[in-house]
Coordinates of C-alpha atoms in Angstrom, one line a residue:
R12 CA 83.6 -18.2 151.3
R13 CA 82.9 -20.0 147.2
K14 CA 82.0 -23.3 147.3
R15 CA 83.8 -26.0 145.1
H16 CA 81.7 -26.5 142.3
Q17 CA 80.7 -22.7 142.2
N18 CA 83.8 -23.0 140.2
R19 CA 83.7 -26.0 138.0
P20 CA 81.4 -24.9 134.7
N21 CA 80.8 -29.2 134.9
S22 CA 79.0 -29.3 138.1
Q23 CA 75.6 -27.4 137.4
P24 CA 73.1 -29.1 136.5
P25 CA 72.1 -30.1 133.2
L26 CA 69.8 -27.8 131.4
R27 CA 66.8 -29.5 130.5
K28 CA 65.7 -29.1 126.9
S29 CA 61.7 -27.1 127.5
P30 CA 59.3 -28.6 124.6
S31 CA 57.9 -27.3 122.7
K32 CA 54.5 -25.2 122.3
G33 CA 53.1 -28.2 120.1
A34 CA 53.9 -30.8 122.4
I35 CA 52.3 -28.6 125.4
M36 CA 49.0 -28.7 123.6
K37 CA 49.3 -31.5 122.4
Q38 CA 49.4 -32.3 126.4
I39 CA 46.9 -30.0 127.2
M40 CA 44.0 -31.6 124.4
E41 CA 44.4 -35.1 125.5
K42 CA 44.1 -33.8 129.6
W43 CA 40.8 -32.2 128.4
T44 CA 39.8 -35.4 125.5
T45 CA 40.6 -37.5 128.4
F46 CA 38.6 -34.8 131.3
L47 CA 35.3 -34.6 128.2
E48 CA 34.9 -38.6 128.3
N49 CA 35.0 -38.8 131.6
E50 CA 32.4 -36.4 132.6
E51 CA 30.8 -37.6 129.3
K52 CA 30.9 -40.9 130.9
K53 CA 29.3 -39.8 134.7
E54 CA 26.2 -38.8 132.8
Q55 CA 25.4 -41.8 131.1
I56 CA 23.5 -44.9 131.2
V57 CA 23.1 -48.7 129.7
L58 CA 19.9 -50.1 129.4
K59 CA 20.2 -53.3 128.2
T60 CA 16.5 -53.9 126.8
R61 CA 13.5 -51.5 125.4
S62 CA 11.7 -52.5 128.9
E63 CA 14.4 -51.0 130.8
L64 CA 14.4 -48.4 128.5
Y65 CA 10.8 -47.4 127.7
D66 CA 10.1 -48.0 131.9
Y67 CA 13.2 -45.1 132.1
L68 CA 11.5 -42.8 129.7
K69 CA 8.3 -43.3 131.9
A70 CA 10.2 -42.0 134.8
H71 CA 12.7 -39.6 133.7
P72 CA 10.5 -37.5 131.1
E73 CA 13.7 -35.3 131.4
S74 CA 15.9 -37.4 129.4
N75 CA 14.3 -35.7 126.2
K76 CA 16.0 -33.2 126.5
N77 CA 19.4 -35.0 126.3
I78 CA 18.3 -35.9 122.5
K79 CA 20.1 -35.3 119.8
I80 CA 18.5 -35.3 115.7
D81 CA 21.3 -37.0 113.6
R82 CA 19.0 -36.6 110.8
P83 CA 16.3 -34.1 110.4
K84 CA 13.1 -33.9 108.3
G85 CA 13.9 -33.9 104.5
S86 CA 17.3 -35.8 105.0
K87 CA 18.2 -38.9 103.9
K88 CA 18.6 -42.8 105.4
W89 CA 17.5 -46.1 104.7
S90 CA 17.3 -47.4 101.1
D91 CA 13.7 -48.9 99.6
G92 CA 15.7 -51.0 97.6
E93 CA 17.1 -48.6 94.6
N94 CA 17.0 -45.3 96.6
K95 CA 17.9 -43.4 100.0
K96 CA 14.0 -42.4 101.2
V97 CA 13.4 -39.1 101.8
L98 CA 13.4 -38.2 106.0
T99 CA 9.1 -36.7 107.0
F100 CA 10.0 -37.3 110.1
D101 CA 13.3 -37.1 112.4
Y102 CA 15.8 -39.8 113.3
G103 CA 18.6 -39.2 116.2
E104 CA 19.5 -40.8 119.6
W105 CA 18.7 -40.1 123.6
S106 CA 23.4 -38.9 124.0
N107 CA 23.3 -39.9 127.7
L108 CA 20.7 -43.3 127.0
I109 CA 23.2 -46.0 126.1
N110 CA 22.0 -49.3 124.1
P111 CA 24.8 -51.8 124.6
A112 CA 23.8 -53.6 121.0
D113 CA 26.0 -50.8 119.4
K114 CA 27.4 -49.4 122.7
M115 CA 25.7 -45.9 121.6
G116 CA 22.5 -43.8 122.6
W117 CA 19.2 -45.5 122.6
D118 CA 17.9 -44.6 118.8
L119 CA 14.0 -43.1 118.6
I120 CA 12.2 -41.7 115.6
I121 CA 9.5 -38.4 116.1
M122 CA 6.6 -39.0 114.1
P123 CA 6.6 -36.5 111.9
K124 CA 4.4 -34.0 113.4
Y125 CA 6.7 -33.0 115.7
D126 CA 9.9 -32.1 117.2
K127 CA 12.6 -32.9 119.3
N128 CA 11.1 -30.0 121.2
T129 CA 8.1 -31.2 121.6
S130 CA 6.3 -31.2 125.7
S131 CA 6.3 -35.2 126.7
L132 CA 7.1 -37.4 124.1
E133 CA 6.7 -40.5 125.2
P134 CA 7.2 -44.1 123.4
I135 CA 4.6 -45.4 120.2
G136 CA 5.9 -48.2 119.1
H137 CA 10.5 -49.6 117.4
L138 CA 11.1 -50.8 114.2
T139 CA 13.7 -54.3 114.6
Y140 CA 15.7 -55.3 112.0
K141 CA 14.8 -58.4 109.9
D142 CA 18.0 -60.0 110.6
E143 CA 19.2 -59.3 113.2
V144 CA 23.6 -59.6 112.9
G145 CA 26.2 -58.2 113.6
K146 CA 25.4 -54.7 114.5
E147 CA 21.9 -54.1 113.7
K148 CA 21.5 -56.6 116.8
K149 CA 19.0 -55.2 119.5
N150 CA 19.2 -52.3 117.9
D151 CA 15.8 -51.1 117.9
K152 CA 14.7 -47.7 117.5
I153 CA 12.1 -46.1 119.6
I154 CA 9.4 -44.4 118.1
L155 CA 8.6 -41.1 120.3
A156 CA 5.1 -39.0 120.0
P157 CA 3.7 -36.7 122.5
N158 CA 1.8 -38.5 125.8
S159 CA 1.8 -40.8 122.9
N160 CA -1.0 -39.8 121.1
Y161 CA -1.4 -39.9 117.5
T162 CA -3.5 -39.5 114.8
D163 CA -4.5 -43.4 113.0
E164 CA -3.1 -41.1 109.7
E165 CA 0.3 -40.8 111.3
K166 CA 0.5 -44.4 112.4
Q167 CA -0.1 -45.0 108.4
E168 CA 2.4 -42.5 107.5
M169 CA 4.9 -43.6 108.8
D170 CA 3.9 -48.2 108.2
D171 CA 3.9 -46.4 104.5
F172 CA 6.7 -45.3 104.6
F173 CA 8.6 -48.3 106.2
S174 CA 6.4 -51.1 104.3
D175 CA 9.4 -50.9 101.8
V176 CA 12.5 -49.9 103.8
D177 CA 13.6 -54.6 103.5
V178 CA 16.0 -54.2 106.5
F179 CA 13.0 -53.8 109.6
K180 CA 10.0 -55.5 110.5
P181 CA 7.2 -53.5 111.0
I182 CA 6.4 -51.6 113.2
V183 CA 5.5 -52.8 117.0
W184 CA 2.9 -50.4 117.9
Y185 CA 2.4 -50.1 121.4
K186 CA -1.8 -49.2 121.2
N187 CA -4.4 -47.6 118.8

């Protein structure tokens, strides 16, 4: 026995148009991007002050495995008034330790003789902007050396480098 609607062509549900491969890929990529952003946020820690960062790094030295170098030695950054200067040190950030000043990783400078793979990097000083306005406000640069050790010559090299970079106050050294 046949059902009535089988005999009528208009009684079947309308056919759905399949999404294109491009639309499917776009949905997959959007979901993947959202997933990655959420995973990244799980790992991020907002540290509101230099003091909080300093204390956190002392308690969690393994945080240095999350150092990302944006400007390696030999690249250029900061002007002396005329030209960008060639860096004698690595400049980067802790990708997971967030500075609320710019909502990005805390900025760091590794003393010239070392790199991000040097064990036991610890804060030894910092740079602040002269005129802290906008994105520069509280966007300090933390200077690192292994086991907080550095020589007078290394200190002088850093002081000399930043002496003609007009946007910064002199380096604040934590010891020596």
